[in-house]
Amino acid sequence: MAQLDPKVAEEMRRSAQAVKDRQAAGANFVRQWSLGGKNAAVEPGKTLIVRYLPQWTYKDKFIKQGEKRVPNPAYKPGPVYFRAIEHWWQKDGKYVHEWCFQTFDPAAPCPVDAASVALAKSAASDDKEWAKKIRGKEIFLYNAVLGVRSGDKLLRRLDPQTGRADIRPMPCPGTVHVGVTSIMTGGDEPSQARGDITDPAEGFDVILTRPTGQGDRWTVMPAAQSSRLYMPDQSEAFQGWMYALTDLEEMVRKDTKTPLDLFRSFFGRDPKAGEMEAAAASAKAPMTISPGGS
């Protein structure tokens, strides 16, 4: 069984525990595997077979030495996911998605969170509901490929246009992230840890079952047996698959607006005197982050 690096495992445990604590207390991707919304990869109550993939730096894990590929002694593995904060709101009947600058700087003046704080203090129930909808939501981004049954074989979904492995970013809510982390680390039962489930040679698929109603949560279960990333008859489709991994941190950073541009996107105008300063003042207080779905 492929083992997790102890430091990576500990970081994943801390991240998952933070999500669970918040839950107890109460996108812009062109191609992604969505778990919710009208473009969801799975219907409510149905299951999805997911193979989470290694960190986007995996291509650097091996180096060429003569005619052979050998382990790169300088390679340091990291978390296979990237944690981000996102905002959603409706404008002209359409949903707008923006990344929150506080993903990278928790003290940044987020005008959307400042608006959420102000609306939450209103006596109107509609304002309070709107405040909940627009506040920052925590999401965990993974690279993933989906599994499809073909008779008694489990294959991977291919891009119908290119015939290549259809590897895409998959934004996961906190409940799914906690479940994946528990599979890898064992959660409260370290003896049940599956280790690095993203390992191409002996990793594990994950079975996700989408909730059917309000308040229900995703069910996250590991496959009974470890397996290779792909079967021999799909080896051509997976050639160079590690170069198809999206650098999730870079993707979010590139698509994240400055606080000023986020203000313009949300309000549709430039800030008046003192408005950005007010947003900065609200950012100094601990931000209430929604777990980002069930």
PDB file of C-alpha atoms in Angstrom:
ATOM      1  CA  MET A   1       0.000   0.000   0.000  1.00  0.00           C
ATOM      2  CA  ALA A   2       1.369   3.404  -0.993  1.00  0.00           C
ATOM      3  CA  GLN A   3       1.921   5.472   2.154  1.00  0.00           C
ATOM      4  CA  LEU A   4       1.307   9.167   2.602  1.00  0.00           C
ATOM      5  CA  ASP A   5       4.153  11.436   3.576  1.00  0.00           C
ATOM      6  CA  PRO A   6       3.624  11.989   7.354  1.00  0.00           C
ATOM      7  CA  LYS A   7       3.701  15.780   7.015  1.00  0.00           C
ATOM      8  CA  VAL A   8       1.161  15.706   4.178  1.00  0.00           C
ATOM      9  CA  ALA A   9      -1.094  13.376   6.174  1.00  0.00           C
ATOM     10  CA  GLU A  10      -0.970  15.667   9.191  1.00  0.00           C
ATOM     11  CA  GLU A  11      -1.779  18.735   7.092  1.00  0.00           C
ATOM     12  CA  MET A  12      -4.762  16.924   5.566  1.00  0.00           C
ATOM     13  CA  ARG A  13      -6.014  15.922   9.035  1.00  0.00           C
ATOM     14  CA  ARG A  14      -5.817  19.529  10.248  1.00  0.00           C
ATOM     15  CA  SER A  15      -7.636  20.787   7.157  1.00  0.00           C
ATOM     16  CA  ALA A  16     -10.413  18.212   7.483  1.00  0.00           C
ATOM     17  CA  GLN A  17     -10.815  18.905  11.211  1.00  0.00           C
ATOM     18  CA  ALA A  18     -11.213  22.626  10.519  1.00  0.00           C
ATOM     19  CA  VAL A  19     -14.004  21.834   8.073  1.00  0.00           C
ATOM     20  CA  LYS A  20     -15.745  19.532  10.577  1.00  0.00           C
ATOM     21  CA  ASP A  21     -15.502  22.167  13.294  1.00  0.00           C
ATOM     22  CA  ARG A  22     -17.169  24.771  11.104  1.00  0.00           C
ATOM     23  CA  GLN A  23     -19.863  22.313  10.023  1.00  0.00           C
ATOM     24  CA  ALA A  24     -20.601  21.459  13.625  1.00  0.00           C
ATOM     25  CA  ALA A  25     -20.917  25.175  14.328  1.00  0.00           C
ATOM     26  CA  GLY A  26     -23.195  25.769  11.939  1.00  0.00           C
ATOM     27  CA  ALA A  27     -17.101  28.299 -11.263  1.00  0.00           C
ATOM     28  CA  ASN A  28     -15.223  29.843 -13.600  1.00  0.00           C
ATOM     29  CA  PHE A  29     -13.744  26.616 -14.979  1.00  0.00           C
ATOM     30  CA  VAL A  30     -14.423  25.999 -18.630  1.00  0.00           C
ATOM     31  CA  ARG A  31     -14.081  22.234 -18.139  1.00  0.00           C
ATOM     32  CA  GLN A  32     -14.583  20.771 -14.700  1.00  0.00           C
ATOM     33  CA  TRP A  33     -16.325  17.886 -13.004  1.00  0.00           C
ATOM     34  CA  SER A  34     -19.128  19.652 -11.156  1.00  0.00           C
ATOM     35  CA  LEU A  35     -20.786  17.976  -8.207  1.00  0.00           C
ATOM     36  CA  GLY A  36     -23.759  20.345  -8.130  1.00  0.00           C
ATOM     37  CA  GLY A  37     -25.808  22.658 -10.289  1.00  0.00           C
ATOM     38  CA  LYS A  38     -27.257  22.117 -13.737  1.00  0.00           C
ATOM     39  CA  ASN A  39     -23.971  20.737 -15.093  1.00  0.00           C
ATOM     40  CA  ALA A  40     -23.463  18.205 -12.305  1.00  0.00           C
ATOM     41  CA  ALA A  41     -21.684  15.005 -13.302  1.00  0.00           C
ATOM     42  CA  VAL A  42     -24.148  12.973 -11.223  1.00  0.00           C
ATOM     43  CA  GLU A  43     -27.852  13.229 -10.412  1.00  0.00           C
ATOM     44  CA  PRO A  44     -29.220  13.433  -6.841  1.00  0.00           C
ATOM     45  CA  GLY A  45     -29.209  10.013  -5.201  1.00  0.00           C
ATOM     46  CA  LYS A  46     -26.875   8.534  -7.842  1.00  0.00           C
ATOM     47  CA  THR A  47     -23.252   7.473  -7.450  1.00  0.00           C
ATOM     48  CA  LEU A  48     -20.104   8.638  -9.173  1.00  0.00           C
ATOM     49  CA  ILE A  49     -16.846   6.713  -9.459  1.00  0.00           C
ATOM     50  CA  VAL A  50     -13.951   9.135  -9.023  1.00  0.00           C
ATOM     51  CA  ARG A  51     -10.220   8.619  -9.277  1.00  0.00           C
ATOM     52  CA  TYR A  52      -8.490  11.515  -7.593  1.00  0.00           C
ATOM     53  CA  LEU A  53      -5.097  12.238  -9.099  1.00  0.00           C
ATOM     54  CA  PRO A  54      -1.725  13.209  -7.651  1.00  0.00           C
ATOM     55  CA  GLN A  55      -0.585  16.761  -7.114  1.00  0.00           C
ATOM     56  CA  TRP A  56       0.045  18.719 -10.318  1.00  0.00           C
ATOM     57  CA  THR A  57       3.796  18.537  -9.654  1.00  0.00           C
ATOM     58  CA  TYR A  58       3.714  14.758 -10.196  1.00  0.00           C
ATOM     59  CA  LYS A  59       5.469  15.156 -13.555  1.00  0.00           C
ATOM     60  CA  ASP A  60       8.576  16.147 -11.578  1.00  0.00           C
ATOM     61  CA  LYS A  61       8.557  13.018  -9.408  1.00  0.00           C
ATOM     62  CA  PHE A  62      10.832  11.160 -11.820  1.00  0.00           C
ATOM     63  CA  ILE A  63      13.808  12.277 -13.862  1.00  0.00           C
ATOM     64  CA  LYS A  64      15.530  10.720 -16.823  1.00  0.00           C
ATOM     65  CA  GLN A  65      18.866   9.054 -16.149  1.00  0.00           C
ATOM     66  CA  GLY A  66      20.231   7.704 -19.362  1.00  0.00           C
ATOM     67  CA  GLU A  67      17.412   5.654 -20.879  1.00  0.00           C
ATOM     68  CA  LYS A  68      15.654   5.123 -17.547  1.00  0.00           C
ATOM     69  CA  ARG A  69      13.280   7.160 -15.435  1.00  0.00           C
ATOM     70  CA  VAL A  70      14.358   7.177 -11.800  1.00  0.00           C
ATOM     71  CA  PRO A  71      12.951   8.871  -8.674  1.00  0.00           C
ATOM     72  CA  ASN A  72      13.849  12.539  -8.400  1.00  0.00           C
ATOM     73  CA  PRO A  73      15.617  12.979  -5.017  1.00  0.00           C
ATOM     74  CA  ALA A  74      14.626  16.668  -4.967  1.00  0.00           C
ATOM     75  CA  TYR A  75      10.910  15.964  -5.382  1.00  0.00           C
ATOM     76  CA  LYS A  76       8.775  16.849  -2.367  1.00  0.00           C
ATOM     77  CA  PRO A  77       5.137  15.693  -2.434  1.00  0.00           C
ATOM     78  CA  GLY A  78       2.408  18.040  -1.299  1.00  0.00           C
ATOM     79  CA  PRO A  79      -1.359  17.979  -0.817  1.00  0.00           C
ATOM     80  CA  VAL A  80      -3.263  16.755  -3.868  1.00  0.00           C
ATOM     81  CA  TYR A  81      -5.894  19.474  -3.408  1.00  0.00           C
ATOM     82  CA  PHE A  82      -6.023  23.250  -3.195  1.00  0.00           C
ATOM     83  CA  ARG A  83      -8.268  25.032  -0.706  1.00  0.00           C
ATOM     84  CA  ALA A  84      -9.967  28.174  -1.973  1.00  0.00           C
ATOM     85  CA  ILE A  85     -12.764  30.557  -1.011  1.00  0.00           C
ATOM     86  CA  GLU A  86     -15.406  31.431  -3.563  1.00  0.00           C
ATOM     87  CA  HIS A  87     -18.377  33.760  -3.907  1.00  0.00           C
ATOM     88  CA  TRP A  88     -21.595  33.209  -5.822  1.00  0.00           C
ATOM     89  CA  TRP A  89     -24.362  35.694  -6.552  1.00  0.00           C
ATOM     90  CA  GLN A  90     -27.064  36.297  -9.130  1.00  0.00           C
ATOM     91  CA  LYS A  91     -26.935  39.164 -11.595  1.00  0.00           C
ATOM     92  CA  ASP A  92     -29.479  39.702 -14.384  1.00  0.00           C
ATOM     93  CA  GLY A  93     -30.872  36.227 -13.742  1.00  0.00           C
ATOM     94  CA  LYS A  94     -27.499  34.504 -14.097  1.00  0.00           C
ATOM     95  CA  TYR A  95     -25.136  33.133 -11.479  1.00  0.00           C
ATOM     96  CA  VAL A  96     -21.789  34.884 -11.119  1.00  0.00           C
ATOM     97  CA  HIS A  97     -18.770  33.122  -9.632  1.00  0.00           C
ATOM     98  CA  GLU A  98     -15.677  34.871  -8.285  1.00  0.00           C
ATOM     99  CA  TRP A  99     -12.760  33.702  -6.185  1.00  0.00           C
ATOM    100  CA  CYS A 100     -12.208  35.584  -2.941  1.00  0.00           C
ATOM    101  CA  PHE A 101      -8.850  37.312  -2.568  1.00  0.00           C
ATOM    102  CA  GLN A 102      -8.812  36.048   1.022  1.00  0.00           C
ATOM    103  CA  THR A 103      -7.857  32.649  -0.424  1.00  0.00           C
ATOM    104  CA  PHE A 104      -4.340  34.053  -0.556  1.00  0.00           C
ATOM    105  CA  ASP A 105      -4.515  36.878   1.993  1.00  0.00           C
ATOM    106  CA  PRO A 106      -6.956  36.384   4.913  1.00  0.00           C
ATOM    107  CA  ALA A 107      -6.581  40.050   5.843  1.00  0.00           C
ATOM    108  CA  ALA A 108      -7.522  41.335   2.386  1.00  0.00           C
ATOM    109  CA  PRO A 109     -10.474  43.773   2.196  1.00  0.00           C
ATOM    110  CA  CYS A 110     -13.164  41.606   0.623  1.00  0.00           C
ATOM    111  CA  PRO A 111     -16.084  43.855  -0.410  1.00  0.00           C
ATOM    112  CA  VAL A 112     -18.453  40.899  -0.892  1.00  0.00           C
ATOM    113  CA  ASP A 113     -17.884  39.613   2.630  1.00  0.00           C
ATOM    114  CA  ALA A 114     -18.231  43.165   3.924  1.00  0.00           C
ATOM    115  CA  ALA A 115     -21.627  43.359   2.165  1.00  0.00           C
ATOM    116  CA  SER A 116     -22.563  39.989   3.673  1.00  0.00           C
ATOM    117  CA  VAL A 117     -21.717  41.213   7.174  1.00  0.00           C
ATOM    118  CA  ALA A 118     -23.794  44.366   6.681  1.00  0.00           C
ATOM    119  CA  LEU A 119     -26.800  42.480   5.253  1.00  0.00           C
ATOM    120  CA  ALA A 120     -26.705  39.932   8.081  1.00  0.00           C
ATOM    121  CA  LYS A 121     -27.431  42.770  10.530  1.00  0.00           C
ATOM    122  CA  SER A 122     -30.599  43.759   8.679  1.00  0.00           C
ATOM    123  CA  ALA A 123     -34.007  43.059  10.198  1.00  0.00           C
ATOM    124  CA  ALA A 124     -35.323  41.893   6.796  1.00  0.00           C
ATOM    125  CA  SER A 125     -35.300  38.119   6.283  1.00  0.00           C
ATOM    126  CA  ASP A 126     -34.534  38.539   2.559  1.00  0.00           C
ATOM    127  CA  ASP A 127     -31.390  40.506   3.417  1.00  0.00           C
ATOM    128  CA  LYS A 128     -30.253  37.824   5.863  1.00  0.00           C
ATOM    129  CA  GLU A 129     -30.815  35.111   3.250  1.00  0.00           C
ATOM    130  CA  TRP A 130     -28.874  37.112   0.671  1.00  0.00           C
ATOM    131  CA  ALA A 131     -26.058  37.570   3.189  1.00  0.00           C
ATOM    132  CA  LYS A 132     -25.744  33.780   3.553  1.00  0.00           C
ATOM    133  CA  LYS A 133     -25.704  33.256  -0.200  1.00  0.00           C
ATOM    134  CA  ILE A 134     -22.944  35.722  -1.009  1.00  0.00           C
ATOM    135  CA  ARG A 135     -20.555  35.123   1.880  1.00  0.00           C
ATOM    136  CA  GLY A 136     -17.309  33.290   1.254  1.00  0.00           C
ATOM    137  CA  LYS A 137     -17.644  29.537   0.803  1.00  0.00           C
ATOM    138  CA  GLU A 138     -14.829  27.086   1.298  1.00  0.00           C
ATOM    139  CA  ILE A 139     -14.109  24.693  -1.555  1.00  0.00           C
ATOM    140  CA  PHE A 140     -11.425  22.072  -2.160  1.00  0.00           C
ATOM    141  CA  LEU A 141     -10.142  21.574  -5.684  1.00  0.00           C
ATOM    142  CA  TYR A 142      -8.800  18.233  -6.914  1.00  0.00           C
ATOM    143  CA  ASN A 143      -7.732  16.870 -10.274  1.00  0.00           C
ATOM    144  CA  ALA A 144      -9.884  13.864 -11.144  1.00  0.00           C
ATOM    145  CA  VAL A 145     -10.978  11.440 -13.823  1.00  0.00           C
ATOM    146  CA  LEU A 146     -14.272   9.543 -13.735  1.00  0.00           C
ATOM    147  CA  GLY A 147     -14.783   5.801 -13.905  1.00  0.00           C
ATOM    148  CA  VAL A 148     -17.241   4.097 -16.255  1.00  0.00           C
ATOM    149  CA  ARG A 149     -18.385   0.485 -16.223  1.00  0.00           C
ATOM    150  CA  SER A 150     -17.890  -1.579 -19.380  1.00  0.00           C
ATOM    151  CA  GLY A 151     -19.103  -5.089 -18.727  1.00  0.00           C
ATOM    152  CA  ASP A 152     -16.981  -6.448 -15.910  1.00  0.00           C
ATOM    153  CA  LYS A 153     -14.262  -3.831 -16.446  1.00  0.00           C
ATOM    154  CA  LEU A 154     -13.879  -0.393 -14.934  1.00  0.00           C
ATOM    155  CA  LEU A 155     -12.550   2.065 -17.491  1.00  0.00           C
ATOM    156  CA  ARG A 156     -11.876   5.790 -17.368  1.00  0.00           C
ATOM    157  CA  ARG A 157     -13.920   8.397 -19.139  1.00  0.00           C
ATOM    158  CA  LEU A 158     -12.212   9.720 -22.243  1.00  0.00           C
ATOM    159  CA  ASP A 159     -12.669  13.018 -24.018  1.00  0.00           C
ATOM    160  CA  PRO A 160     -14.910  12.168 -26.993  1.00  0.00           C
ATOM    161  CA  GLN A 161     -13.188  14.810 -29.133  1.00  0.00           C
ATOM    162  CA  THR A 162      -9.571  13.841 -28.507  1.00  0.00           C
ATOM    163  CA  GLY A 163      -9.800  10.251 -27.269  1.00  0.00           C
ATOM    164  CA  ARG A 164      -7.486  11.224 -24.411  1.00  0.00           C
ATOM    165  CA  ALA A 165      -8.087  10.756 -20.695  1.00  0.00           C
ATOM    166  CA  ASP A 166     -10.668  13.347 -19.611  1.00  0.00           C
ATOM    167  CA  ILE A 167      -8.835  14.828 -16.638  1.00  0.00           C
ATOM    168  CA  ARG A 168     -10.463  17.907 -15.122  1.00  0.00           C
ATOM    169  CA  PRO A 169     -10.485  19.955 -11.920  1.00  0.00           C
ATOM    170  CA  MET A 170     -13.208  18.862  -9.488  1.00  0.00           C
ATOM    171  CA  PRO A 171     -14.359  21.384  -6.846  1.00  0.00           C
ATOM    172  CA  CYS A 172     -15.456  19.448  -3.754  1.00  0.00           C
ATOM    173  CA  PRO A 173     -17.468  20.717  -0.776  1.00  0.00           C
ATOM    174  CA  GLY A 174     -16.127  20.268   2.722  1.00  0.00           C
ATOM    175  CA  THR A 175     -18.054  17.054   3.376  1.00  0.00           C
ATOM    176  CA  VAL A 176     -16.458  15.335   0.370  1.00  0.00           C
ATOM    177  CA  HIS A 177     -13.011  16.658   1.322  1.00  0.00           C
ATOM    178  CA  VAL A 178     -13.410  15.329   4.855  1.00  0.00           C
ATOM    179  CA  GLY A 179     -14.490  11.960   3.469  1.00  0.00           C
ATOM    180  CA  VAL A 180     -11.546  11.733   1.077  1.00  0.00           C
ATOM    181  CA  THR A 181      -9.156  12.770   3.830  1.00  0.00           C
ATOM    182  CA  SER A 182     -10.587  10.120   6.169  1.00  0.00           C
ATOM    183  CA  ILE A 183     -10.058   7.453   3.519  1.00  0.00           C
ATOM    184  CA  MET A 184      -6.426   8.482   3.093  1.00  0.00           C
ATOM    185  CA  THR A 185      -5.511   9.043   6.733  1.00  0.00           C
ATOM    186  CA  GLY A 186      -7.985   6.727   8.455  1.00  0.00           C
ATOM    187  CA  GLY A 187      -9.602   9.673  10.258  1.00  0.00           C
ATOM    188  CA  ASP A 188     -10.300   8.562  13.819  1.00  0.00           C
ATOM    189  CA  GLU A 189      -9.116   5.038  12.928  1.00  0.00           C
ATOM    190  CA  PRO A 190      -5.547   5.330  11.559  1.00  0.00           C
ATOM    191  CA  SER A 191      -5.420   1.559  11.123  1.00  0.00           C
ATOM    192  CA  GLN A 192      -8.052   1.939   8.364  1.00  0.00           C
ATOM    193  CA  ALA A 193      -5.954   4.392   6.351  1.00  0.00           C
ATOM    194  CA  ARG A 194      -5.754   3.608   2.627  1.00  0.00           C
ATOM    195  CA  GLY A 195      -2.694   5.821   2.237  1.00  0.00           C
ATOM    196  CA  ASP A 196      -2.110   7.665  -0.995  1.00  0.00           C
ATOM    197  CA  ILE A 197      -5.262   6.807  -2.934  1.00  0.00           C
ATOM    198  CA  THR A 198      -3.983   8.886  -5.868  1.00  0.00           C
ATOM    199  CA  ASP A 199      -1.079   6.520  -6.522  1.00  0.00           C
ATOM    200  CA  PRO A 200      -1.284   5.481 -10.223  1.00  0.00           C
ATOM    201  CA  ALA A 201      -0.187   1.910  -9.535  1.00  0.00           C
ATOM    202  CA  GLU A 202      -2.026   0.977  -6.352  1.00  0.00           C
ATOM    203  CA  GLY A 203      -4.427   3.774  -5.489  1.00  0.00           C
ATOM    204  CA  PHE A 204      -8.134   3.555  -4.717  1.00  0.00           C
ATOM    205  CA  ASP A 205     -11.213   4.815  -6.506  1.00  0.00           C
ATOM    206  CA  VAL A 206     -13.738   6.760  -4.441  1.00  0.00           C
ATOM    207  CA  ILE A 207     -17.495   6.238  -4.684  1.00  0.00           C
ATOM    208  CA  LEU A 208     -19.456   9.466  -4.203  1.00  0.00           C
ATOM    209  CA  THR A 209     -23.216   9.387  -3.658  1.00  0.00           C
ATOM    210  CA  ARG A 210     -24.935  12.712  -4.159  1.00  0.00           C
ATOM    211  CA  PRO A 211     -27.475  13.759  -1.504  1.00  0.00           C
ATOM    212  CA  THR A 212     -31.116  13.842  -2.505  1.00  0.00           C
ATOM    213  CA  GLY A 213     -32.554  16.517  -0.237  1.00  0.00           C
ATOM    214  CA  GLN A 214     -31.847  19.639   1.761  1.00  0.00           C
ATOM    215  CA  GLY A 215     -29.682  18.876   4.767  1.00  0.00           C
ATOM    216  CA  ASP A 216     -28.462  15.538   3.410  1.00  0.00           C
ATOM    217  CA  ARG A 217     -24.742  15.065   2.868  1.00  0.00           C
ATOM    218  CA  TRP A 218     -22.538  13.343   0.363  1.00  0.00           C
ATOM    219  CA  THR A 219     -21.602   9.741   1.062  1.00  0.00           C
ATOM    220  CA  VAL A 220     -17.916   9.095   0.424  1.00  0.00           C
ATOM    221  CA  MET A 221     -16.701   5.485   0.280  1.00  0.00           C
ATOM    222  CA  PRO A 222     -13.473   3.880  -0.938  1.00  0.00           C
ATOM    223  CA  ALA A 223     -13.491   1.074  -3.486  1.00  0.00           C
ATOM    224  CA  ALA A 224     -13.085  -2.364  -1.933  1.00  0.00           C
ATOM    225  CA  GLN A 225      -9.756  -3.000  -3.672  1.00  0.00           C
ATOM    226  CA  SER A 226      -6.863  -0.911  -4.881  1.00  0.00           C
ATOM    227  CA  SER A 227      -6.388  -0.607  -8.626  1.00  0.00           C
ATOM    228  CA  ARG A 228      -4.236   0.884 -11.336  1.00  0.00           C
ATOM    229  CA  LEU A 229      -5.170   4.270 -12.715  1.00  0.00           C
ATOM    230  CA  TYR A 230      -5.987   2.766 -16.109  1.00  0.00           C
ATOM    231  CA  MET A 231      -6.336  -0.604 -17.807  1.00  0.00           C
ATOM    232  CA  PRO A 232      -3.847  -1.738 -20.501  1.00  0.00           C
ATOM    233  CA  ASP A 233      -6.393  -1.141 -23.273  1.00  0.00           C
ATOM    234  CA  GLN A 234      -6.496   2.567 -22.292  1.00  0.00           C
ATOM    235  CA  SER A 235      -2.733   3.014 -22.056  1.00  0.00           C
ATOM    236  CA  GLU A 236      -2.567   5.060 -25.258  1.00  0.00           C
ATOM    237  CA  ALA A 237      -5.271   7.420 -24.029  1.00  0.00           C
ATOM    238  CA  PHE A 238      -3.287   7.974 -20.816  1.00  0.00           C
ATOM    239  CA  GLN A 239       0.105   8.624 -22.375  1.00  0.00           C
ATOM    240  CA  GLY A 240       1.542  11.736 -20.703  1.00  0.00           C
ATOM    241  CA  TRP A 241      -1.478  12.025 -18.400  1.00  0.00           C
ATOM    242  CA  MET A 242       0.577  13.776 -15.710  1.00  0.00           C
ATOM    243  CA  TYR A 243       1.001  16.750 -18.059  1.00  0.00           C
ATOM    244  CA  ALA A 244      -2.796  17.107 -18.203  1.00  0.00           C
ATOM    245  CA  LEU A 245      -2.983  17.860 -14.474  1.00  0.00           C
ATOM    246  CA  THR A 246      -4.073  21.413 -13.775  1.00  0.00           C
ATOM    247  CA  ASP A 247      -1.958  23.501 -11.418  1.00  0.00           C
ATOM    248  CA  LEU A 248      -4.949  24.287  -9.213  1.00  0.00           C
ATOM    249  CA  GLU A 249      -3.290  27.007  -7.166  1.00  0.00           C
ATOM    250  CA  GLU A 250      -2.077  28.805 -10.280  1.00  0.00           C
ATOM    251  CA  MET A 251      -5.513  28.468 -11.885  1.00  0.00           C
ATOM    252  CA  VAL A 252      -7.262  30.092  -8.925  1.00  0.00           C
ATOM    253  CA  ARG A 253      -4.607  32.772  -8.521  1.00  0.00           C
ATOM    254  CA  LYS A 254      -4.829  33.690 -12.217  1.00  0.00           C
ATOM    255  CA  ASP A 255      -8.623  33.983 -12.046  1.00  0.00           C
ATOM    256  CA  THR A 256      -8.768  35.888  -8.749  1.00  0.00           C
ATOM    257  CA  LYS A 257      -9.644  39.569  -9.050  1.00  0.00           C
ATOM    258  CA  THR A 258      -8.081  42.237  -6.896  1.00  0.00           C
ATOM    259  CA  PRO A 259     -10.346  43.490  -4.077  1.00  0.00           C
ATOM    260  CA  LEU A 260     -11.023  46.638  -6.136  1.00  0.00           C
ATOM    261  CA  ASP A 261     -12.011  44.685  -9.254  1.00  0.00           C
ATOM    262  CA  LEU A 262     -14.123  42.346  -7.134  1.00  0.00           C
ATOM    263  CA  PHE A 263     -15.958  45.412  -5.786  1.00  0.00           C
ATOM    264  CA  ARG A 264     -16.634  46.540  -9.366  1.00  0.00           C
ATOM    265  CA  SER A 265     -17.828  43.064 -10.344  1.00  0.00           C
ATOM    266  CA  PHE A 266     -20.226  42.815  -7.399  1.00  0.00           C
ATOM    267  CA  PHE A 267     -21.587  46.378  -7.226  1.00  0.00           C
ATOM    268  CA  GLY A 268     -21.212  47.305 -10.894  1.00  0.00           C
ATOM    269  CA  ARG A 269     -19.484  50.588 -10.044  1.00  0.00           C
ATOM    270  CA  ASP A 270     -16.356  52.092  -8.507  1.00  0.00           C
ATOM    271  CA  PRO A 271     -16.291  52.366  -4.710  1.00  0.00           C
ATOM    272  CA  LYS A 272     -17.229  55.599  -3.050  1.00  0.00           C
ATOM    273  CA  ALA A 273     -14.935  57.290  -0.555  1.00  0.00           C
ATOM    274  CA  GLY A 274     -14.422  55.084   2.478  1.00  0.00           C
ATOM    275  CA  GLU A 275     -16.087  51.940   1.102  1.00  0.00           C
ATOM    276  CA  MET A 276     -12.884  49.968   0.521  1.00  0.00           C
ATOM    277  CA  GLU A 277     -11.603  51.093   3.926  1.00  0.00           C
ATOM    278  CA  ALA A 278     -14.812  49.774   5.492  1.00  0.00           C
ATOM    279  CA  ALA A 279     -14.293  46.461   3.731  1.00  0.00           C
ATOM    280  CA  ALA A 280     -10.727  46.353   5.034  1.00  0.00           C
ATOM    281  CA  ALA A 281     -11.975  46.996   8.580  1.00  0.00           C
ATOM    282  CA  SER A 282     -14.455  44.125   8.329  1.00  0.00           C
ATOM    283  CA  ALA A 283     -11.677  41.819   7.106  1.00  0.00           C
ATOM    284  CA  LYS A 284      -9.785  42.333  10.371  1.00  0.00           C
ATOM    285  CA  ALA A 285     -12.489  40.413  12.210  1.00  0.00           C
ATOM    286  CA  PRO A 286     -12.544  36.607  11.845  1.00  0.00           C
ATOM    287  CA  MET A 287     -14.485  35.790   8.663  1.00  0.00           C
ATOM    288  CA  THR A 288     -17.345  33.338   8.888  1.00  0.00           C
ATOM    289  CA  ILE A 289     -16.732  30.799   6.121  1.00  0.00           C
ATOM    290  CA  SER A 290     -19.526  28.574   4.899  1.00  0.00           C
ATOM    291  CA  PRO A 291     -18.488  24.927   4.419  1.00  0.00           C
ATOM    292  CA  GLY A 292     -19.574  25.315   0.801  1.00  0.00           C
ATOM    293  CA  GLY A 293     -22.332  22.755   0.389  1.00  0.00           C
ATOM    294  CA  SER A 294     -23.372  19.414   1.780  1.00  0.00           C
TER     295      SER A 294
END
